[in-house]
Amino acid sequence: MLGKLIKHETRATSRIFLPLYGALLILTIFTKLVMAIGAPDFFSEAASNNNNVAEIILGISFTLYFVLIIGICVMTLVMIIQRFYKNLFTDEGYLMFSLPVKTWELVLSKLLVGMIWSAVCTVMIVLTFFIFSLGAFSMMELSQTIRSAYSMFYLQTGMELNLFMAELIIFILVETVASILMIYVSIAIGQLFNQHRIVAAFGAYIVITIAMQIIMSIAMAVFAIGNLENMVLNGSEAMTTVQWLINGSTALNVVLGIGFYYVTHTIMKKRLNLE
């Protein structure tokens, strides 16, 4: 049943995102063509006066590109909030909770689809950057640059770049999951109130954020004081400190994510208060 929930949720949200990503891809290709054909010296101080029209078009295209990027990122966040709240805590919740599914499946389906669209958003942004960079360097130059970066990183830190990148990616994934679950638990807490639920949910989010910031600030201050010398004087030991920070933050986010999920699940299962 979880698969069916994910499939339905993906179909419902793809109607919003697929046109946006299609527009972003088309706009990126168009902008790249204008850069390559009409205004190759757009970023140069010695740009030709004969390219004024092309430069104007390129300026408009870049403006639309950044607006669309921001819009897609904001829409992803809005979708995560709106789909969870509207489907589970408004009139639609009566239908959702009448389905032969468990509460954890409802929460997990929303979480996974939110993660999917967050990942797609990131991939699309990276893809557009790659399209813009086409022609700026050859694949051989790119390969040499990557190999040089790996070698330099190892010489400076004594650590393989692949390992560091893997730890960083895991941190980002866990951080994203914890952030989404924090939104969910705030909404769940907000629905405990009979009135002004959205305000209550926002207030719960602010309180949780402040509490987390205080805890993180204290932990970071204690950790930094104890490792300040390593961070300043020794490259390999500094990287070890950075690893501890990343992995420690990952572990903390795992704990917080589990806590957020547990509270959300408990409220939905035992204290559900639909409109």
mmCIF file of C-alpha atoms in Angstrom:
data_model
loop_
_atom_site.group_PDB
_atom_site.id
_atom_site.type_symbol
_atom_site.label_atom_id
_atom_site.label_comp_id
_atom_site.label_asym_id
_atom_site.label_seq_id
_atom_site.Cartn_x
_atom_site.Cartn_y
_atom_site.Cartn_z
ATOM 1 C CA MET A 1 0.000 0.000 0.000
ATOM 2 C CA LEU A 2 2.935 2.320 0.626
ATOM 3 C CA GLY A 3 3.901 2.026 -3.032
ATOM 4 C CA LYS A 4 0.400 3.045 -4.114
ATOM 5 C CA LEU A 5 0.484 6.058 -1.805
ATOM 6 C CA ILE A 6 3.848 7.146 -3.212
ATOM 7 C CA LYS A 7 2.618 6.624 -6.777
ATOM 8 C CA HIS A 8 -0.520 8.694 -6.173
ATOM 9 C CA GLU A 9 1.412 11.452 -4.409
ATOM 10 C CA THR A 10 4.029 11.586 -7.168
ATOM 11 C CA ARG A 11 1.363 11.826 -9.871
ATOM 12 C CA ALA A 12 -0.466 14.597 -8.034
ATOM 13 C CA THR A 13 2.660 16.697 -7.515
ATOM 14 C CA SER A 14 4.217 16.008 -10.929
ATOM 15 C CA ARG A 15 1.428 18.029 -12.523
ATOM 16 C CA ILE A 16 2.957 21.063 -10.858
ATOM 17 C CA PHE A 17 6.657 20.332 -11.130
ATOM 18 C CA LEU A 18 7.081 18.759 -14.567
ATOM 19 C CA PRO A 19 5.919 21.915 -16.422
ATOM 20 C CA LEU A 20 8.192 24.029 -14.213
ATOM 21 C CA TYR A 21 11.230 21.837 -14.871
ATOM 22 C CA GLY A 22 10.397 21.737 -18.575
ATOM 23 C CA ALA A 23 10.265 25.532 -18.652
ATOM 24 C CA LEU A 24 13.555 25.729 -16.746
ATOM 25 C CA LEU A 25 15.283 23.375 -19.188
ATOM 26 C CA ILE A 26 13.968 25.233 -22.238
ATOM 27 C CA LEU A 27 14.968 28.602 -20.774
ATOM 28 C CA THR A 28 18.448 27.286 -19.929
ATOM 29 C CA ILE A 29 19.021 25.975 -23.463
ATOM 30 C CA PHE A 30 17.726 29.214 -24.980
ATOM 31 C CA THR A 31 19.983 31.296 -22.730
ATOM 32 C CA LYS A 32 22.972 29.123 -23.593
ATOM 33 C CA LEU A 33 22.286 29.552 -27.326
ATOM 34 C CA VAL A 34 22.111 33.321 -26.928
ATOM 35 C CA MET A 35 25.402 33.242 -25.007
ATOM 36 C CA ALA A 36 27.068 31.117 -27.674
ATOM 37 C CA ILE A 37 25.684 32.862 -30.773
ATOM 38 C CA GLY A 38 24.441 36.323 -29.983
ATOM 39 C CA ALA A 39 26.534 37.583 -27.075
ATOM 40 C CA PRO A 40 29.728 35.588 -26.590
ATOM 41 C CA ASP A 41 31.389 38.529 -24.816
ATOM 42 C CA PHE A 42 28.522 39.190 -22.412
ATOM 43 C CA PHE A 43 30.688 38.703 -19.346
ATOM 44 C CA SER A 44 33.631 40.633 -20.798
ATOM 45 C CA GLU A 45 34.305 44.293 -20.058
ATOM 46 C CA ALA A 46 35.171 44.749 -23.720
ATOM 47 C CA ALA A 47 31.750 43.649 -24.962
ATOM 48 C CA SER A 48 30.923 44.929 -28.426
ATOM 49 C CA ASN A 49 28.363 47.711 -28.812
ATOM 50 C CA ASN A 50 26.870 45.768 -31.713
ATOM 51 C CA ASN A 51 25.592 43.100 -29.339
ATOM 52 C CA ASN A 52 23.302 45.388 -27.328
ATOM 53 C CA VAL A 53 20.099 43.636 -28.383
ATOM 54 C CA ALA A 54 21.529 40.191 -27.715
ATOM 55 C CA GLU A 55 22.829 41.368 -24.344
ATOM 56 C CA ILE A 56 19.406 42.689 -23.398
ATOM 57 C CA ILE A 57 17.820 39.390 -24.355
ATOM 58 C CA LEU A 58 20.489 37.535 -22.398
ATOM 59 C CA GLY A 59 19.971 39.766 -19.369
ATOM 60 C CA ILE A 60 16.234 39.107 -19.457
ATOM 61 C CA SER A 61 16.845 35.380 -19.889
ATOM 62 C CA PHE A 62 19.193 35.239 -16.903
ATOM 63 C CA THR A 63 16.711 37.210 -14.799
ATOM 64 C CA LEU A 64 13.927 34.780 -15.706
ATOM 65 C CA TYR A 65 16.279 31.877 -15.016
ATOM 66 C CA PHE A 66 17.072 33.015 -11.475
ATOM 67 C CA VAL A 67 13.418 33.869 -10.804
ATOM 68 C CA LEU A 68 12.403 30.401 -11.996
ATOM 69 C CA ILE A 69 15.088 28.717 -9.884
ATOM 70 C CA ILE A 70 13.923 30.579 -6.778
ATOM 71 C CA GLY A 71 10.296 29.843 -7.673
ATOM 72 C CA ILE A 72 10.938 26.109 -8.016
ATOM 73 C CA CYS A 73 12.811 25.972 -4.691
ATOM 74 C CA VAL A 74 10.008 27.859 -2.944
ATOM 75 C CA MET A 75 7.367 25.706 -4.652
ATOM 76 C CA THR A 76 9.120 22.554 -3.448
ATOM 77 C CA LEU A 77 8.958 23.791 0.149
ATOM 78 C CA VAL A 78 5.336 24.904 -0.255
ATOM 79 C CA MET A 79 4.422 21.520 -1.730
ATOM 80 C CA ILE A 80 5.993 19.687 1.203
ATOM 81 C CA ILE A 81 3.983 21.788 3.668
ATOM 82 C CA GLN A 82 0.737 21.996 1.712
ATOM 83 C CA ARG A 83 0.421 18.331 0.758
ATOM 84 C CA PHE A 84 1.052 17.136 4.315
ATOM 85 C CA TYR A 85 -1.304 19.622 5.959
ATOM 86 C CA LYS A 86 -4.117 19.616 3.422
ATOM 87 C CA ASN A 87 -4.203 15.858 2.801
ATOM 88 C CA LEU A 88 -3.978 14.781 6.432
ATOM 89 C CA PHE A 89 -5.326 17.539 8.685
ATOM 90 C CA THR A 90 -8.198 19.110 6.744
ATOM 91 C CA ASP A 91 -11.410 17.602 5.344
ATOM 92 C CA GLU A 92 -9.299 15.445 3.022
ATOM 93 C CA GLY A 93 -7.941 13.737 6.121
ATOM 94 C CA TYR A 94 -11.254 11.921 6.651
ATOM 95 C CA LEU A 95 -10.712 10.160 3.326
ATOM 96 C CA MET A 96 -6.996 9.519 3.861
ATOM 97 C CA PHE A 97 -7.486 8.000 7.322
ATOM 98 C CA SER A 98 -10.370 5.858 6.083
ATOM 99 C CA LEU A 99 -8.002 4.058 3.710
ATOM 100 C CA PRO A 100 -6.683 0.631 4.777
ATOM 101 C CA VAL A 101 -3.209 2.029 5.458
ATOM 102 C CA LYS A 102 -1.194 2.569 8.589
ATOM 103 C CA THR A 103 -0.300 5.962 9.956
ATOM 104 C CA TRP A 104 3.419 5.462 9.378
ATOM 105 C CA GLU A 105 2.726 4.751 5.703
ATOM 106 C CA LEU A 106 0.944 8.081 5.318
ATOM 107 C CA VAL A 107 3.819 9.959 6.907
ATOM 108 C CA LEU A 108 6.500 8.026 5.035
ATOM 109 C CA SER A 109 4.820 8.470 1.646
ATOM 110 C CA LYS A 110 4.723 12.251 2.095
ATOM 111 C CA LEU A 111 8.333 12.270 3.319
ATOM 112 C CA LEU A 112 9.679 10.172 0.451
ATOM 113 C CA VAL A 113 7.914 12.188 -2.237
ATOM 114 C CA GLY A 114 9.136 15.400 -0.634
ATOM 115 C CA MET A 115 12.671 13.972 -0.680
ATOM 116 C CA ILE A 116 12.287 12.936 -4.316
ATOM 117 C CA TRP A 117 11.278 16.405 -5.461
ATOM 118 C CA SER A 118 13.995 18.015 -3.343
ATOM 119 C CA ALA A 119 16.545 15.743 -5.035
ATOM 120 C CA VAL A 120 15.107 16.468 -8.493
ATOM 121 C CA CYS A 121 15.301 20.200 -7.767
ATOM 122 C CA THR A 122 18.991 19.868 -6.872
ATOM 123 C CA VAL A 123 19.757 17.727 -9.921
ATOM 124 C CA MET A 124 17.998 20.157 -12.251
ATOM 125 C CA ILE A 125 19.933 23.128 -10.877
ATOM 126 C CA VAL A 126 23.216 21.243 -11.310
ATOM 127 C CA LEU A 127 22.158 20.233 -14.829
ATOM 128 C CA THR A 128 21.478 23.843 -15.814
ATOM 129 C CA PHE A 129 24.895 24.882 -14.480
ATOM 130 C CA PHE A 130 26.449 22.098 -16.546
ATOM 131 C CA ILE A 131 24.624 23.298 -19.675
ATOM 132 C CA PHE A 132 25.883 26.841 -19.100
ATOM 133 C CA SER A 133 29.444 25.540 -18.734
ATOM 134 C CA LEU A 134 29.412 23.598 -22.026
ATOM 135 C CA GLY A 135 32.116 24.862 -24.327
ATOM 136 C CA ALA A 136 33.998 26.623 -21.543
ATOM 137 C CA PHE A 137 36.327 23.642 -21.144
ATOM 138 C CA SER A 138 36.970 20.254 -22.737
ATOM 139 C CA MET A 139 36.305 16.889 -21.105
ATOM 140 C CA MET A 140 40.065 16.348 -20.925
ATOM 141 C CA GLU A 141 40.509 19.613 -19.031
ATOM 142 C CA LEU A 142 37.666 18.659 -16.710
ATOM 143 C CA SER A 143 39.217 15.245 -16.075
ATOM 144 C CA GLN A 144 42.601 16.801 -15.348
ATOM 145 C CA THR A 145 41.045 19.341 -13.003
ATOM 146 C CA ILE A 146 39.221 16.606 -11.089
ATOM 147 C CA ARG A 147 42.377 14.484 -10.766
ATOM 148 C CA SER A 148 44.316 17.528 -9.605
ATOM 149 C CA ALA A 149 41.640 18.319 -7.032
ATOM 150 C CA TYR A 150 41.774 14.754 -5.700
ATOM 151 C CA SER A 151 45.560 14.853 -5.428
ATOM 152 C CA MET A 152 45.645 18.292 -3.812
ATOM 153 C CA PHE A 153 42.932 17.328 -1.324
ATOM 154 C CA TYR A 154 44.830 14.193 -0.307
ATOM 155 C CA LEU A 155 48.126 16.067 0.045
ATOM 156 C CA GLN A 156 46.536 18.769 2.197
ATOM 157 C CA THR A 157 44.401 16.541 4.402
ATOM 158 C CA GLY A 158 45.715 12.969 4.089
ATOM 159 C CA MET A 159 42.159 11.887 3.311
ATOM 160 C CA GLU A 160 40.455 10.594 0.174
ATOM 161 C CA LEU A 161 38.087 13.120 -1.360
ATOM 162 C CA ASN A 162 35.554 10.364 -2.148
ATOM 163 C CA LEU A 163 35.190 9.555 1.541
ATOM 164 C CA PHE A 164 34.724 13.186 2.478
ATOM 165 C CA MET A 165 32.147 13.709 -0.294
ATOM 166 C CA ALA A 166 30.258 10.574 0.795
ATOM 167 C CA GLU A 167 30.098 11.825 4.379
ATOM 168 C CA LEU A 168 28.969 15.246 3.175
ATOM 169 C CA ILE A 169 26.245 13.767 0.958
ATOM 170 C CA ILE A 170 24.981 11.594 3.816
ATOM 171 C CA PHE A 171 24.899 14.678 6.050
ATOM 172 C CA ILE A 172 22.890 16.638 3.465
ATOM 173 C CA LEU A 173 20.408 13.781 3.002
ATOM 174 C CA VAL A 174 19.916 13.302 6.742
ATOM 175 C CA GLU A 175 19.660 17.066 7.265
ATOM 176 C CA THR A 176 16.977 17.261 4.570
ATOM 177 C CA VAL A 177 14.971 14.419 6.115
ATOM 178 C CA ALA A 178 15.214 15.979 9.586
ATOM 179 C CA SER A 179 14.169 19.384 8.217
ATOM 180 C CA ILE A 180 11.085 17.927 6.513
ATOM 181 C CA LEU A 181 10.153 15.968 9.633
ATOM 182 C CA MET A 182 10.522 19.146 11.705
ATOM 183 C CA ILE A 183 7.944 20.775 9.433
ATOM 184 C CA TYR A 184 5.680 17.752 9.866
ATOM 185 C CA VAL A 185 5.912 17.730 13.656
ATOM 186 C CA SER A 186 5.194 21.475 13.750
ATOM 187 C CA ILE A 187 2.049 20.955 11.658
ATOM 188 C CA ALA A 188 1.024 18.019 13.846
ATOM 189 C CA ILE A 189 1.452 20.109 17.002
ATOM 190 C CA GLY A 190 -0.481 22.973 15.413
ATOM 191 C CA GLN A 191 -3.500 20.770 14.668
ATOM 192 C CA LEU A 192 -3.888 20.047 18.379
ATOM 193 C CA PHE A 193 -5.403 23.526 18.672
ATOM 194 C CA ASN A 194 -9.015 24.092 17.714
ATOM 195 C CA GLN A 195 -8.368 27.559 16.310
ATOM 196 C CA HIS A 196 -5.526 29.341 14.521
ATOM 197 C CA ARG A 197 -3.837 26.064 13.635
ATOM 198 C CA ILE A 198 -1.523 27.533 11.033
ATOM 199 C CA VAL A 199 -0.328 30.188 13.490
ATOM 200 C CA ALA A 200 0.165 27.511 16.143
ATOM 201 C CA ALA A 201 2.132 25.350 13.709
ATOM 202 C CA PHE A 202 4.325 28.307 12.774
ATOM 203 C CA GLY A 203 4.859 29.081 16.448
ATOM 204 C CA ALA A 204 5.813 25.464 17.131
ATOM 205 C CA TYR A 205 8.317 25.591 14.272
ATOM 206 C CA ILE A 206 9.888 28.763 15.658
ATOM 207 C CA VAL A 207 10.154 27.309 19.166
ATOM 208 C CA ILE A 208 11.734 24.076 17.879
ATOM 209 C CA THR A 209 14.148 26.051 15.706
ATOM 210 C CA ILE A 210 15.237 28.269 18.605
ATOM 211 C CA ALA A 211 15.712 25.272 20.882
ATOM 212 C CA MET A 212 17.801 23.490 18.242
ATOM 213 C CA GLN A 213 19.905 26.586 17.599
ATOM 214 C CA ILE A 214 20.669 26.952 21.296
ATOM 215 C CA ILE A 215 21.673 23.308 21.618
ATOM 216 C CA MET A 216 23.768 23.411 18.437
ATOM 217 C CA SER A 217 25.467 26.668 19.442
ATOM 218 C CA ILE A 218 26.464 25.296 22.836
ATOM 219 C CA ALA A 219 27.715 22.036 21.340
ATOM 220 C CA MET A 220 29.656 23.845 18.597
ATOM 221 C CA ALA A 221 31.210 26.286 21.070
ATOM 222 C CA VAL A 222 32.379 23.500 23.374
ATOM 223 C CA PHE A 223 33.692 21.459 20.452
ATOM 224 C CA ALA A 224 35.437 24.409 18.774
ATOM 225 C CA ILE A 225 37.196 25.504 21.972
ATOM 226 C CA GLY A 226 38.569 22.011 22.482
ATOM 227 C CA ASN A 227 39.769 21.684 18.875
ATOM 228 C CA LEU A 228 40.717 25.250 17.933
ATOM 229 C CA GLU A 229 44.450 24.519 17.791
ATOM 230 C CA ASN A 230 43.990 21.560 15.449
ATOM 231 C CA MET A 231 41.719 23.568 13.163
ATOM 232 C CA VAL A 232 44.257 26.370 12.836
ATOM 233 C CA LEU A 233 47.641 24.677 12.836
ATOM 234 C CA ASN A 234 47.394 21.267 11.209
ATOM 235 C CA GLY A 235 45.670 20.498 7.901
ATOM 236 C CA SER A 236 45.101 16.767 8.476
ATOM 237 C CA GLU A 237 43.951 17.253 12.068
ATOM 238 C CA ALA A 238 41.761 20.141 10.945
ATOM 239 C CA MET A 239 40.086 17.818 8.448
ATOM 240 C CA THR A 240 39.603 15.250 11.204
ATOM 241 C CA THR A 241 37.859 17.963 13.205
ATOM 242 C CA VAL A 242 35.668 18.832 10.225
ATOM 243 C CA GLN A 243 34.811 15.139 9.868
ATOM 244 C CA TRP A 244 33.788 14.998 13.499
ATOM 245 C CA LEU A 245 31.585 18.040 13.004
ATOM 246 C CA ILE A 246 29.921 16.616 9.908
ATOM 247 C CA ASN A 247 29.430 13.123 11.320
ATOM 248 C CA GLY A 248 28.373 14.486 14.697
ATOM 249 C CA SER A 249 25.808 16.728 13.022
ATOM 250 C CA THR A 250 24.604 13.750 10.983
ATOM 251 C CA ALA A 251 24.152 11.661 14.127
ATOM 252 C CA LEU A 252 22.349 14.535 15.864
ATOM 253 C CA ASN A 253 20.015 14.973 12.905
ATOM 254 C CA VAL A 254 19.277 11.242 12.950
ATOM 255 C CA VAL A 255 18.255 11.495 16.609
ATOM 256 C CA LEU A 256 16.194 14.626 15.986
ATOM 257 C CA GLY A 257 14.569 13.107 12.913
ATOM 258 C CA ILE A 258 13.556 10.005 14.872
ATOM 259 C CA GLY A 259 12.157 12.229 17.623
ATOM 260 C CA PHE A 260 10.233 14.390 15.155
ATOM 261 C CA TYR A 261 8.822 11.321 13.435
ATOM 262 C CA TYR A 262 7.811 9.676 16.708
ATOM 263 C CA VAL A 263 5.962 12.774 17.942
ATOM 264 C CA THR A 264 4.259 13.256 14.565
ATOM 265 C CA HIS A 265 3.196 9.613 14.395
ATOM 266 C CA THR A 266 1.950 9.620 17.994
ATOM 267 C CA ILE A 267 -0.134 12.759 17.510
ATOM 268 C CA MET A 268 -1.642 11.470 14.265
ATOM 269 C CA LYS A 269 -2.433 8.082 15.810
ATOM 270 C CA LYS A 270 -3.700 9.125 19.241
ATOM 271 C CA ARG A 271 -4.503 12.860 19.178
ATOM 272 C CA LEU A 272 -5.839 13.402 15.665
ATOM 273 C CA ASN A 273 -8.062 16.486 15.539
ATOM 274 C CA LEU A 274 -9.342 16.990 11.990
ATOM 275 C CA GLU A 275 -11.085 20.173 10.940
#
